[in-house]
Coordinates of C-alpha atoms and ligand atoms in Angstrom, one line a residue:
M282 CA 12.9 -22.5 4.7
K283 CA 14.3 -19.1 4.1
T284 CA 14.3 -16.9 7.3
V285 CA 15.5 -13.5 8.2
Q286 CA 16.2 -11.9 11.6
I287 CA 15.2 -8.3 12.1
K288 CA 16.0 -6.9 15.6
D289 CA 14.2 -9.3 18.1
K290 CA 12.0 -11.1 15.6
E291 CA 12.5 -14.0 13.1
F292 CA 10.5 -14.0 9.9
R293 CA 10.0 -16.7 7.3
I294 CA 9.5 -16.4 3.5
Y295 CA 5.9 -15.8 2.6
L296 CA 5.6 -14.4 -0.9
T297 CA 8.5 -14.4 -3.4
A298 CA 9.5 -11.5 -5.6
D299 CA 8.3 -13.5 -8.7
Q300 CA 4.8 -14.1 -7.1
I301 CA 4.6 -10.4 -6.2
D302 CA 5.6 -9.4 -9.8
V303 CA 2.8 -11.6 -11.3
A304 CA 0.2 -10.1 -8.9
V305 CA 1.4 -6.5 -9.6
G306 CA 1.2 -7.2 -13.4
K307 CA -2.5 -8.2 -13.1
V308 CA -3.4 -5.0 -11.2
A309 CA -1.6 -2.9 -13.7
A310 CA -3.4 -4.6 -16.6
R311 CA -6.8 -3.9 -14.9
I312 CA -5.9 -0.2 -14.3
N313 CA -4.6 0.3 -17.8
A314 CA -7.9 -1.1 -19.2
D315 CA -10.3 0.6 -16.6
L316 CA -8.8 4.1 -16.4
A317 CA -7.7 4.6 -20.1
G318 CA -8.7 8.1 -21.2
K319 CA -9.1 9.4 -17.6
N320 CA -5.5 10.7 -17.2
P321 CA -5.3 9.5 -13.6
I322 CA -2.9 10.8 -11.0
F323 CA -1.4 8.1 -8.8
V324 CA -0.8 9.1 -5.1
C325 CA 1.8 6.9 -3.5
V326 CA 1.4 6.7 0.3
L327 CA 4.9 6.9 1.9
N328 CA 6.8 5.3 3.3
G329 CA 5.7 1.7 2.8
A330 CA 4.2 1.9 -0.7
F331 CA 7.3 3.2 -2.5
V332 CA 8.4 -0.2 -3.8
Y333 CA 5.0 -1.2 -4.9
A334 CA 4.4 2.2 -6.5
A335 CA 7.7 2.0 -8.4
D336 CA 6.9 -1.5 -9.8
L337 CA 3.3 -0.8 -10.5
Y338 CA 3.9 2.5 -12.2
R339 CA 6.4 1.1 -14.6
K340 CA 3.7 -1.3 -15.8
I341 CA 1.2 1.5 -16.3
T342 CA 1.0 2.4 -20.0
I343 CA -1.8 5.0 -20.1
P344 CA -1.1 8.8 -19.8
S345 CA -0.9 9.6 -16.1
Q346 CA 1.1 11.2 -13.4
I347 CA 2.4 10.1 -10.0
T348 CA 3.0 12.0 -6.7
F349 CA 3.6 11.2 -3.1
M350 CA 2.0 11.8 0.3
R351 CA 3.3 10.8 3.7
M352 CA 1.2 9.2 6.4
K353 CA 2.0 7.4 9.6
S354 CA -0.2 5.1 11.8
Y355 CA 2.0 2.2 12.8
S356 CA 4.7 2.0 15.4
G357 CA 6.4 -1.4 15.9
M358 CA 3.9 -4.1 15.2
Q359 CA 0.7 -2.3 16.1
S360 CA -1.5 0.1 14.3
S361 CA -1.7 3.2 16.5
G362 CA -5.3 3.9 15.5
T363 CA -4.5 7.5 14.8
V364 CA -3.4 8.5 11.3
K365 CA -1.1 11.5 10.9
T366 CA -0.4 13.3 7.6
I367 CA 3.3 14.0 7.7
A368 CA 3.7 15.6 4.3
S369 CA 0.8 16.6 2.0
L370 CA 0.3 17.1 -1.7
H371 CA 1.4 20.1 -3.8
E372 CA -0.5 19.1 -7.0
S373 CA -4.1 20.1 -7.5
M374 CA -6.6 17.2 -7.1
V375 CA -9.5 19.3 -8.4
D376 CA -11.6 17.3 -10.9
R377 CA -8.9 14.6 -11.1
T378 CA -9.2 10.8 -11.2
V379 CA -7.0 9.8 -8.4
V380 CA -5.5 6.3 -7.7
V381 CA -4.2 5.9 -4.2
V382 CA -1.3 3.5 -4.1
E383 CA -0.9 1.8 -0.7
D384 CA 1.3 -1.1 0.5
I385 CA -1.2 -2.8 2.8
V386 CA -4.7 -2.1 4.1
D387 CA -4.8 -3.4 7.7
T388 CA -7.4 -1.7 10.0
G389 CA -8.4 0.5 7.0
Y390 CA -8.1 3.8 9.0
T391 CA -5.3 5.1 6.8
M392 CA -7.3 4.6 3.6
Q393 CA -10.4 6.0 5.1
R394 CA -8.5 9.1 6.0
M395 CA -6.8 9.3 2.6
I396 CA -10.1 9.0 0.6
A397 CA -11.7 11.7 2.7
Q398 CA -8.8 14.1 2.3
L399 CA -8.7 13.6 -1.5
R400 CA -12.4 14.2 -1.8
D401 CA -12.0 17.4 0.3
L402 CA -9.3 18.5 -2.1
G403 CA -11.8 18.2 -4.9
A404 CA -11.0 14.9 -6.6
K405 CA -13.6 13.8 -9.0
E406 CA -13.2 10.1 -8.2
V407 CA -10.8 8.2 -5.9
Y408 CA -9.7 4.6 -6.6
V409 CA -7.5 2.6 -4.2
T410 CA -4.9 0.0 -5.1
T411 CA -3.1 -1.9 -2.4
L412 CA -0.4 -4.6 -2.8
L413 CA -1.8 -6.4 0.3
R414 CA -5.0 -6.5 2.1
K415 CA -5.8 -8.1 5.5
P416 CA -9.6 -8.6 5.3
D417 CA -9.8 -10.0 8.8
A418 CA -8.2 -6.9 10.4
C419 CA -10.5 -4.3 8.7
K420 CA -12.3 -2.0 11.1
V421 CA -13.9 0.3 8.5
P422 CA -17.1 -1.3 7.1
D423 CA -17.7 -0.6 3.4
L424 CA -14.2 0.5 2.8
K425 CA -13.8 0.6 -1.0
I426 CA -10.6 -1.1 -2.2
D427 CA -10.7 -1.3 -6.0
Y428 CA -7.5 -3.1 -6.8
A429 CA -6.0 -5.4 -4.2
A430 CA -3.1 -7.4 -5.6
L431 CA -3.1 -10.1 -2.8
E432 CA -5.2 -10.9 0.3
I433 CA -3.4 -12.2 3.3
P434 CA -4.3 -13.4 6.9
N435 CA -4.0 -11.1 9.8
D436 CA -0.2 -11.7 10.4
F437 CA 2.6 -9.2 10.6
I438 CA 4.8 -9.1 7.5
V439 CA 7.9 -7.3 6.3
G440 CA 9.8 -6.7 3.0
Y441 CA 9.1 -5.1 -0.4
G442 CA 8.7 -1.7 1.2
L443 CA 7.1 -2.9 4.5
D444 CA 9.0 -2.5 7.7
Y445 CA 9.4 -3.8 11.2
D446 CA 10.5 -0.8 13.3
E447 CA 11.8 0.9 10.1
E448 CA 13.9 -2.1 9.0
G449 CA 13.4 -4.8 6.3
R450 CA 12.0 -2.5 3.6
N451 CA 14.8 -3.5 1.3
L452 CA 14.0 -7.2 1.2
P453 CA 12.9 -8.2 -2.3
D454 CA 10.5 -10.9 -1.0
I455 CA 7.8 -10.7 1.7
Y456 CA 8.3 -12.4 5.0
V457 CA 5.9 -13.2 7.9
V458 CA 6.7 -13.2 11.6
N459 CA 7.4 -16.5 13.2
D460 CA 5.6 -16.8 16.5
Ligands
IMP647 P1 -4.1 0.7 8.6 O1 -4.4 2.2 8.7 O2 -4.3 0.0 9.9 O3 -4.9 0.1 7.5 O4 -2.6 0.5 8.4 C1 -2.0 0.8 7.2 C2 -0.5 1.0 7.4 O5 0.1 0.3 8.5 C3 0.1 0.5 6.2 O6 0.2 1.5 5.2 C4 1.4 0.0 6.6 O7 2.4 1.0 6.5 C5 1.3 -0.4 8.1 N1 1.1 -1.9 8.2 C6 -0.1 -2.5 8.4 N2 0.1 -3.9 8.5 C7 1.5 -4.0 8.4 C8 2.3 -5.2 8.4 O8 1.9 -6.4 8.6 N3 3.7 -5.0 8.3 C9 4.2 -3.7 8.2 N4 3.4 -2.6 8.1 C10 2.1 -2.8 8.3
MG648 MG1 1.5 2.4 4.2

């Protein structure tokens, strides 16, 4: 079993780069079909979603744009419950079809906040895609996640853009903490 050590924690392999690639391809195909003709703008939520956004966006074949927004809610292995916008958008969202690109939806507070902000900025419609979703951790009833590549149990994971205390984002596969 492949394991990695990051600081004080050991992690074991959970999803391989090949498995992730297949799941990302399925989401891209759905978005290409559903949003054709809408000229969507993708909004990548930094930091964690940068790897997913790069892979997903290169599989998007319809006319579209991409931009970036920075949010922070996690410290260490816990969601802090308060979501901060660290860097906001420069592009107009007025009357746009927006696709939020997130790495993982855990409590759901970050996505709830993102969707509300984009509506306030005048977006016509807001879709959400996330690489991973932890349905058992969700604290926002009725949170609308349109395109989740993979659903996982409520365990802490790293790799493929996701960090443990700012490390592990460069791992090509996804790992789960060993407890
Ligand atoms: P939420 O606001 O609780 O849904 O948390 C979303 C953010 O917390 C994500 O964008 C991630 O950056 C981070 N996060 C949630 N779960 C994990 C995890 O298992 N590993 C690493 N980061 C996570
Ligand atoms: Mg994130």
